[in-house]
XYZ file of C-alpha atoms in Angstrom:
568
model
C 11.106 26.765 26.540
C 11.602 23.124 27.192
C 15.143 21.717 27.356
C 15.739 17.980 27.687
C 19.359 17.095 28.179
C 20.417 13.197 28.043
C 23.625 12.762 29.912
C 26.032 10.012 28.947
C 24.615 8.010 25.995
C 21.716 10.027 25.089
C 21.574 13.165 22.957
C 20.736 16.627 24.024
C 17.613 17.770 22.430
C 16.787 21.276 22.984
C 13.642 22.940 21.795
C 14.186 25.867 19.744
C 11.712 28.648 18.323
C 9.976 25.858 16.523
C 7.705 23.249 17.862
C 9.539 20.228 19.111
C 9.808 17.306 17.003
C 6.964 15.240 18.643
C 4.574 18.479 19.111
C 5.245 19.151 22.906
C 4.049 22.450 23.943
C 6.644 25.026 24.996
C 7.012 25.277 28.692
C 9.160 27.172 31.257
C 10.613 24.517 33.321
C 13.329 21.987 32.652
C 12.626 18.432 33.142
C 15.388 15.750 33.874
C 14.021 12.413 33.125
C 14.228 9.552 35.756
C 16.631 7.232 33.812
C 18.833 10.052 32.899
C 18.906 11.371 36.677
C 19.784 8.042 37.818
C 22.335 7.529 35.294
C 24.070 10.750 35.809
C 24.030 10.532 39.492
C 25.501 6.879 39.346
C 28.311 7.708 36.694
C 29.362 11.385 38.020
C 28.525 10.890 41.640
C 26.162 13.940 41.505
C 24.196 14.466 44.918
C 20.790 12.629 45.225
C 19.220 16.065 45.280
C 19.172 16.201 41.364
C 20.266 19.738 41.166
C 20.040 19.766 37.363
C 22.460 18.396 34.764
C 24.087 21.925 34.027
C 25.086 21.902 37.917
C 26.494 18.426 37.753
C 28.467 19.024 34.756
C 29.999 22.400 35.927
C 30.530 20.939 39.591
C 32.718 18.407 37.811
C 34.642 21.258 35.935
C 35.032 23.236 39.068
C 36.330 20.386 40.830
C 39.348 20.248 38.474
C 38.094 17.193 36.357
C 38.204 17.149 32.605
C 34.897 16.642 30.844
C 34.775 15.440 27.349
C 32.062 15.546 24.569
C 31.851 13.752 21.410
C 30.509 15.642 18.271
C 27.578 13.943 16.822
C 27.241 16.290 13.820
C 29.537 18.887 11.878
C 29.253 22.251 13.426
C 29.979 25.128 10.779
C 30.948 28.176 12.747
C 28.653 31.362 12.053
C 30.683 33.784 14.307
C 34.223 34.418 15.329
C 33.537 33.165 19.108
C 31.995 29.839 17.824
C 34.001 26.687 17.832
C 33.796 24.628 14.830
C 34.254 21.025 14.479
C 33.437 17.847 12.695
C 31.350 14.684 13.541
C 33.478 12.465 15.809
C 35.730 15.176 17.135
C 36.434 15.164 20.823
C 35.776 18.595 22.803
C 36.653 19.555 26.241
C 33.780 21.179 27.655
C 35.082 24.132 29.750
C 31.466 25.579 30.620
C 28.233 24.297 30.496
C 26.181 26.965 32.664
C 24.215 27.847 29.589
C 21.547 25.510 28.382
C 21.979 25.640 24.769
C 25.469 26.891 24.159
C 28.451 25.455 25.746
C 32.074 26.688 25.816
C 34.547 24.072 24.618
C 38.073 23.689 23.699
C 39.734 21.565 20.894
C 43.419 21.798 20.941
C 44.424 25.593 20.895
C 40.687 26.759 19.767
C 38.284 27.724 22.130
C 34.625 28.873 21.662
C 30.769 28.482 21.904
C 29.135 25.314 20.253
C 25.375 24.151 20.458
C 24.940 21.520 23.365
C 22.574 19.532 20.842
C 25.605 18.873 18.579
C 27.311 16.802 21.156
C 26.976 14.022 23.675
C 28.958 13.273 26.823
C 31.277 10.357 26.729
C 30.619 7.083 28.668
C 34.352 7.076 29.939
C 35.472 10.380 30.984
C 38.986 9.010 32.203
C 41.222 9.381 29.250
C 41.180 11.645 26.116
C 39.827 10.024 22.876
C 43.162 9.898 21.200
C 45.140 8.319 24.233
C 42.677 5.407 24.680
C 42.358 4.536 21.000
C 45.993 4.610 20.253
C 46.961 1.263 21.863
C 44.397 -0.556 19.853
C 45.516 1.426 16.741
C 49.370 1.138 17.017
C 49.450 -2.496 17.820
C 47.996 -4.931 20.372
C 51.242 -7.048 20.832
C 53.085 -4.112 22.584
C 53.051 -5.061 26.357
C 53.971 -1.530 27.393
C 50.824 -0.223 25.420
C 48.650 -2.969 26.576
C 49.824 -1.941 30.252
C 47.895 1.384 29.718
C 44.745 0.306 31.650
C 41.830 2.279 33.205
C 41.483 -0.535 35.682
C 43.623 -2.735 37.730
C 43.190 -5.883 35.498
C 41.536 -5.028 32.108
C 43.002 -3.374 29.206
C 41.019 -0.106 28.321
C 38.949 -1.364 25.387
C 37.685 -4.263 27.496
C 36.922 -2.043 30.491
C 35.143 0.453 28.150
C 33.105 -2.194 26.900
C 32.192 -3.305 30.384
C 31.283 0.221 31.190
C 28.777 0.452 28.231
C 27.295 -3.144 29.043
C 26.596 -1.733 32.452
C 25.264 1.256 31.237
C 22.756 -0.634 29.178
C 21.646 -2.746 31.948
C 21.414 -0.062 34.462
C 19.297 2.344 32.325
C 17.316 -0.945 31.313
C 16.306 -1.623 34.716
C 15.663 2.140 35.619
C 13.381 2.180 32.685
C 11.405 -0.888 33.828
C 11.114 0.688 37.134
C 9.822 4.166 35.384
C 7.141 2.205 33.211
C 5.859 0.284 36.432
C 5.455 3.566 38.159
C 3.321 5.147 35.363
C 1.339 1.859 34.884
C 0.805 1.521 38.596
C 1.165 4.755 39.968
C -1.048 6.752 37.491
C -3.115 4.436 35.153
C -4.262 2.029 37.980
C -5.345 5.085 39.995
C -7.021 6.664 37.228
C -9.091 3.669 36.348
C -10.734 3.822 39.930
C -11.865 7.290 38.983
C -14.547 6.900 36.479
C -15.818 10.104 37.322
C -12.969 12.040 36.038
C -11.627 9.919 33.325
C -13.036 7.729 30.452
C -11.390 4.883 29.213
C -11.085 6.819 25.676
C -9.095 9.714 27.525
C -6.841 7.150 29.258
C -6.103 5.647 25.913
C -5.063 9.167 24.811
C -2.986 10.275 27.515
C -1.134 7.117 28.078
C -1.243 5.240 24.492
C -0.069 1.656 24.676
C 2.511 2.229 27.474
C 1.110 -0.935 29.228
C 1.893 -2.952 26.174
C 5.221 -1.333 26.100
C 5.906 -2.268 29.881
C 4.936 -5.937 29.272
C 7.299 -6.087 26.301
C 10.231 -4.479 27.829
C 9.958 -6.606 31.058
C 10.402 -9.768 28.455
C 13.145 -7.913 26.828
C 14.976 -7.239 30.252
C 14.822 -10.849 31.171
C 16.584 -11.969 27.851
C 19.213 -9.251 28.694
C 19.820 -10.580 32.244
C 20.242 -14.115 30.762
C 23.159 -12.866 28.477
C 24.531 -10.460 31.066
C 27.928 -11.793 32.779
C 27.860 -10.054 36.055
C 31.700 -11.160 36.961
C 32.897 -10.287 33.460
C 30.664 -7.603 31.842
C 32.842 -7.270 28.862
C 32.230 -10.941 27.662
C 28.416 -10.442 27.694
C 26.624 -11.375 24.271
C 23.514 -8.783 24.259
C 23.450 -8.282 20.498
C 21.366 -11.448 19.583
C 18.694 -10.149 22.258
C 18.173 -6.891 20.109
C 17.904 -8.972 16.976
C 15.368 -11.416 18.308
C 13.149 -8.654 19.636
C 13.615 -6.236 16.752
C 10.005 -6.597 15.231
C 8.545 -5.983 18.802
C 10.065 -2.755 19.144
C 7.654 -1.423 16.418
C 4.968 -1.259 18.996
C 6.765 2.262 19.867
C 5.494 3.501 16.451
C 1.853 3.830 18.011
C 3.140 5.542 21.145
C 5.299 8.131 19.274
C 2.340 8.828 16.871
C -0.107 9.356 19.701
C 2.261 11.515 21.800
C 1.168 14.903 20.561
C -2.377 13.871 21.280
C -1.485 12.810 24.722
C 0.487 16.143 25.637
C -2.815 18.234 24.252
C -5.145 16.053 26.279
C -3.147 16.389 29.158
C -2.624 20.216 28.779
C -6.323 20.605 28.953
C -6.788 18.414 31.861
C -4.069 20.199 33.824
C -6.288 23.632 33.536
C -8.398 22.192 35.960
C -7.120 22.232 39.632
C -8.647 18.743 40.627
C -6.571 17.104 37.965
C -3.413 18.875 38.982
C -3.826 17.738 42.618
C -5.039 14.338 41.463
C -1.811 13.698 39.324
C 0.360 15.072 41.960
C -1.193 12.547 44.686
C -0.686 9.724 42.311
C 3.091 10.657 41.999
C 3.487 11.087 45.860
C 1.684 7.658 46.751
C 3.924 5.671 44.250
C 6.785 7.636 45.870
C 8.146 8.675 42.334
C 10.808 11.419 41.627
C 9.638 15.143 41.188
C 8.916 15.230 37.515
C 5.619 16.120 35.917
C 3.393 13.486 34.101
C 4.288 14.821 30.719
C 7.835 14.489 31.485
C 7.355 10.869 32.579
C 5.271 10.238 29.341
C 8.090 11.523 27.064
C 10.565 8.857 28.099
C 9.407 6.202 25.876
C 9.909 8.382 22.928
C 13.353 9.124 24.035
C 14.161 5.504 25.078
C 13.643 4.180 21.280
C 16.085 6.927 20.335
C 18.632 5.858 22.756
C 19.077 2.346 21.827
C 21.117 3.000 18.685
C 23.497 5.492 20.435
C 24.014 2.582 22.978
C 24.705 0.021 20.421
C 26.896 2.443 18.520
C 28.977 2.976 21.583
C 29.117 -0.927 22.356
C 30.147 -1.531 18.948
C 33.050 0.887 19.224
C 34.577 -0.903 22.070
C 33.799 -4.457 20.806
C 36.709 -6.291 19.153
C 35.944 -7.645 15.892
C 37.294 -11.057 17.116
C 34.511 -10.899 19.992
C 31.676 -13.347 19.638
C 29.389 -10.496 20.109
C 30.625 -8.309 17.396
C 28.632 -9.496 14.350
C 25.218 -9.441 16.359
C 25.998 -6.084 17.730
C 26.711 -4.704 14.258
C 23.562 -6.230 13.145
C 21.357 -4.978 15.928
C 22.620 -1.342 15.526
C 21.497 -1.666 11.798
C 18.124 -3.275 12.954
C 17.180 -0.431 15.684
C 18.278 2.159 13.223
C 15.680 0.616 10.866
C 13.003 0.547 13.585
C 13.720 4.402 14.392
C 13.481 4.952 10.708
C 10.136 3.114 10.350
C 8.730 4.883 13.506
C 9.902 8.102 11.948
C 8.175 7.392 8.357
C 5.057 6.333 9.979
C 4.933 9.663 11.802
C 5.549 11.674 8.621
C 2.701 9.559 6.875
C 0.314 10.398 9.841
C 1.316 14.154 9.595
C 0.365 14.074 5.852
C -3.011 12.828 6.217
C -4.549 16.135 7.438
C -3.067 17.732 4.216
C -4.680 15.125 2.068
C -8.006 15.578 3.661
C -7.518 19.406 3.002
C -6.652 18.713 -0.517
C -9.820 16.712 -0.960
C -12.134 19.341 0.585
C -10.614 21.809 -1.856
C -11.881 19.614 -4.952
C -15.457 20.656 -6.380
C -18.101 18.172 -7.079
C -16.075 15.230 -5.221
C -18.044 11.924 -5.601
C -17.566 8.574 -4.025
C -15.611 7.483 -1.031
C -12.840 9.812 0.852
C -9.629 9.510 -0.352
C -8.379 8.392 3.128
C -10.557 5.442 3.082
C -7.818 3.660 1.194
C -5.002 6.076 0.889
C -2.303 7.850 3.124
C 0.464 8.899 0.685
C 0.645 11.199 -2.234
C 3.215 9.577 -4.534
C 3.202 11.885 -7.573
C 1.023 14.409 -9.463
C 1.099 16.084 -12.685
C -0.785 17.130 -15.883
C -1.316 14.342 -18.351
C -3.332 13.959 -21.650
C -5.943 11.197 -21.116
C -7.990 9.075 -23.486
C -10.245 6.141 -22.534
C -11.468 3.938 -25.433
C -13.837 3.489 -26.701
C -14.001 7.328 -26.369
C -11.799 9.033 -28.874
C -11.516 12.613 -27.561
C -8.510 13.674 -25.654
C -8.778 15.233 -22.451
C -6.218 17.283 -20.314
C -6.449 16.411 -16.899
C -4.715 16.705 -13.432
C -3.496 13.362 -12.094
C -2.896 12.654 -8.406
C -1.123 9.353 -7.896
C -1.993 8.042 -4.211
C -1.296 4.618 -2.795
C -3.852 2.201 -4.049
C -5.627 4.912 -6.295
C -5.213 7.696 -8.642
C -7.564 10.660 -8.707
C -7.975 12.799 -11.718
C -9.519 16.266 -11.991
C -10.465 19.079 -14.378
C -9.138 22.648 -14.377
C -11.553 25.555 -14.157
C -11.623 27.469 -17.479
C -11.292 30.953 -15.610
C -9.963 29.881 -12.380
C -6.966 27.473 -12.981
C -6.558 26.943 -9.206
C -9.829 25.257 -8.915
C -10.162 21.706 -9.712
C -13.264 19.609 -10.430
C -13.479 15.856 -9.691
C -13.743 13.695 -12.949
C -12.867 10.324 -11.434
C -10.525 7.663 -10.213
C -8.447 4.570 -10.898
C -8.061 1.748 -8.749
C -4.284 0.806 -8.909
C -4.617 -2.560 -7.293
C -6.500 -3.741 -10.342
C -4.490 -2.037 -12.922
C -1.204 -2.925 -14.931
C 1.022 -0.162 -16.388
C 2.370 -0.719 -19.864
C 5.248 1.377 -21.371
C 4.100 2.371 -24.919
C 6.360 2.951 -27.826
C 5.791 5.927 -29.975
C 3.272 5.513 -32.980
C -0.049 3.739 -33.411
C -1.283 1.730 -30.250
C -2.517 -1.409 -31.799
C -5.524 -2.145 -29.339
C -6.996 1.328 -29.652
C -5.676 2.122 -33.161
C -4.669 5.693 -31.542
C -1.514 7.354 -32.424
C 0.619 8.044 -28.990
C 3.805 10.089 -28.163
C 5.436 9.753 -24.832
C 2.588 7.457 -23.544
C 1.824 4.794 -21.284
C -1.385 2.650 -20.814
C -3.160 1.595 -17.685
C -5.353 -1.576 -18.176
C -7.339 -3.480 -15.764
C -6.374 -7.188 -15.320
C -10.130 -7.922 -16.439
C -9.516 -6.157 -19.584
C -12.709 -3.842 -19.231
C -11.036 -0.748 -18.615
C -8.104 1.046 -20.454
C -6.785 4.485 -20.101
C -3.995 5.876 -22.519
C -1.908 8.607 -20.797
C 0.471 10.989 -22.737
C 3.009 13.567 -21.408
C 5.014 16.114 -23.284
C 8.569 15.004 -22.490
C 10.081 11.495 -22.618
C 11.860 12.413 -19.108
C 8.548 13.042 -17.691
C 7.116 9.868 -18.870
C 10.150 7.946 -17.323
C 9.183 9.838 -14.045
C 5.758 8.828 -14.368
C 6.714 5.130 -14.726
C 9.182 5.427 -11.572
C 6.252 6.765 -9.682
C 3.922 3.975 -10.871
C 6.783 1.598 -9.412
C 7.092 3.485 -6.316
C 3.147 3.104 -5.655
C 3.310 -0.539 -5.896
C 6.302 -0.589 -3.634
C 4.652 1.442 -0.987
C 1.627 -0.779 -0.912
C 3.755 -3.867 -0.417
C 5.894 -2.026 2.311
C 2.695 -1.105 4.247
C 1.466 -4.701 4.011
C 4.590 -6.162 5.266
C 4.995 -3.634 8.169
C 1.316 -3.611 9.013
C 0.920 0.098 8.334
C -3.013 1.320 8.181
C -4.888 4.255 9.339
C -7.491 3.683 12.018
C -11.087 4.858 11.548
C -10.612 7.603 14.307
C -7.580 9.002 12.499
C -9.583 9.070 9.091
C -12.689 10.614 10.651
C -10.678 13.218 12.684
C -8.783 14.412 9.605
C -11.814 14.905 7.677
C -13.329 16.715 10.294
C -10.580 19.034 10.780
C -10.491 19.729 6.749
C -14.225 20.526 6.973
C -13.570 23.063 9.746
C -11.190 24.786 7.793
C -13.291 25.262 4.480
C -16.625 26.491 3.982
C -19.220 24.079 3.316
C -21.060 26.267 0.592
C -19.264 26.181 -2.892
C -20.497 27.934 -6.051
C -20.638 25.343 -8.946
C -20.281 27.562 -11.675
C -17.547 30.126 -12.245
C -18.665 33.120 -14.152
C -17.560 36.586 -14.417
C -19.973 37.893 -11.698
C -18.514 35.312 -9.360
C -14.974 35.766 -10.076
C -14.117 38.735 -7.965
C -15.951 37.210 -5.211
C -14.107 33.865 -5.540
C -10.919 35.500 -5.457
C -11.448 36.729 -2.076
C -12.978 33.413 -0.939
C -11.179 29.813 -0.701
C -7.800 30.028 -2.286
C -5.368 27.128 -1.746
C -1.864 28.097 -0.901
C 1.100 26.641 0.539
C 1.264 26.863 4.455
C 3.504 29.738 5.811
C 5.397 27.232 8.021
C 6.284 23.810 6.348
C 5.962 20.847 8.743
C 9.012 19.005 9.850
C 9.465 15.926 7.622
C 12.071 14.381 9.996
C 10.401 13.649 13.498
C 12.815 12.369 15.840
C 15.231 10.155 13.996
C 17.883 9.505 16.666
C 16.921 12.760 18.260
C 18.952 14.650 15.605
C 18.749 18.439 15.865
C 16.003 19.708 14.047
C 16.607 21.201 10.673
C 13.815 22.571 8.383
C 12.948 20.410 5.429
C 9.943 20.761 3.072
C 7.487 17.932 3.346
C 7.244 15.487 0.305
C 3.577 16.121 0.237
C 3.854 19.739 -0.312
C 6.883 19.246 -2.782
C 4.657 17.109 -4.846
C 1.582 19.190 -4.692
C 2.987 22.678 -4.117
C 4.854 22.887 -7.355
C 1.607 22.643 -9.450
C -0.107 25.581 -10.910
C -3.557 25.238 -9.138
C -1.866 25.207 -5.651
C 0.278 28.295 -5.980
C -0.689 31.674 -5.037
């Protein structure tokens, strides 16, 4: 079991029995990342040997220092020995020997609490209530303003200086870290064409070289806005706002990270690769962390920015020139993290969409993934397409850009036959009043109409209840909004991703499928392909601000799984 503990302004992210959020494989050792090692050594005076973050915290406690942590989320106690608290509470850490559960104290209450629910405070000098009270009770009281953590600055300004220094320090360390990867590993790997192909290197390292070039530009901008003599007056918020769009390059890296772990795991089973990577590390004089630990840092870094900005905003007076920019920057970086999280979820869903297509009999035309990557809504509708007058019951699956409709098998209701699709990019949706539809002269109830802009294609769709009709109308609006958002953010699937998803689906389903389902085949089919919900539902939240993982059903399975054909 791997545990990553981010000291100071990062969040503790332990791996539980589940897979970790980005698909890292379970291991037996504990990785302390370079930037966290440097920041913890600098802030807490930990000896340079890097004896582990638990040791660093416990050494402080044993020396008589009081270590405080802030609760990131509510903790509802499940046991008499657990310590309950709410988000924002300040907890005194009494013992951090255990990696997952720490012993803490809040006023007169003591107990165990999950380490992943808290973060250590940037400033350990004073309890939370003491250094906030002068700000809350009045700025004009000289005796209150005299309570300083330094010889010249009021506490809040010194706090802001500490956070600014923290941002600058970790940013410089991060640049050093990226440089070591690019020059220490990638440069050496490219020299060994007998061991690595360019495709392998792209899989292992992703677009980390692009990230390195961007982060160097970003650091230069930060340096321009950093006031070395008076850090608390530095105005760094505008720098994050200026580059908020460029931070989206982390999306590609985060999405590729599980593939990188898998590729690296395969190579590390061969001794020559183990020795080669270790030689690269020693040649570059990098600290003793494995390559997979180094490659995790960009994922953690993009999660760390909102936390640092939240800390900075806390200690920035509303009258400060940087206040509004920091506030906007915090929202911007949260949005970047949400975007990355959403793209990760979308990519996780394409395997399910490919598997769904492979379960449909008599599929015709291009693969669903050729244009779509998201299931918006699905359900059963009564369809009529003039000039045909016969109504048909069909299962409809609304994806971005297109809608597929299928027919249920007469005997096996969980088998669907492909019957056609509608190009939603060319369609307009019309809400119909109950009664006779004037263009087709057909009586409709709870109906809506899809008509092509060229006028050569019309579909009348009816549902059983008015509320379901409204749900479909919202779904059609959601589909158009999704298409627009993807266009604005530049989201699209690569050909490699599409092909790999379809290949995985083909491997998981038999190629031969009986086309007719008669009684002699019925018992045979019951024992064959039977679409069902997976036993372990995938995580929908990927790493949003490194929040502790909580199980939640995927939107895809929520939409598809409730349908009769996909139930056991």
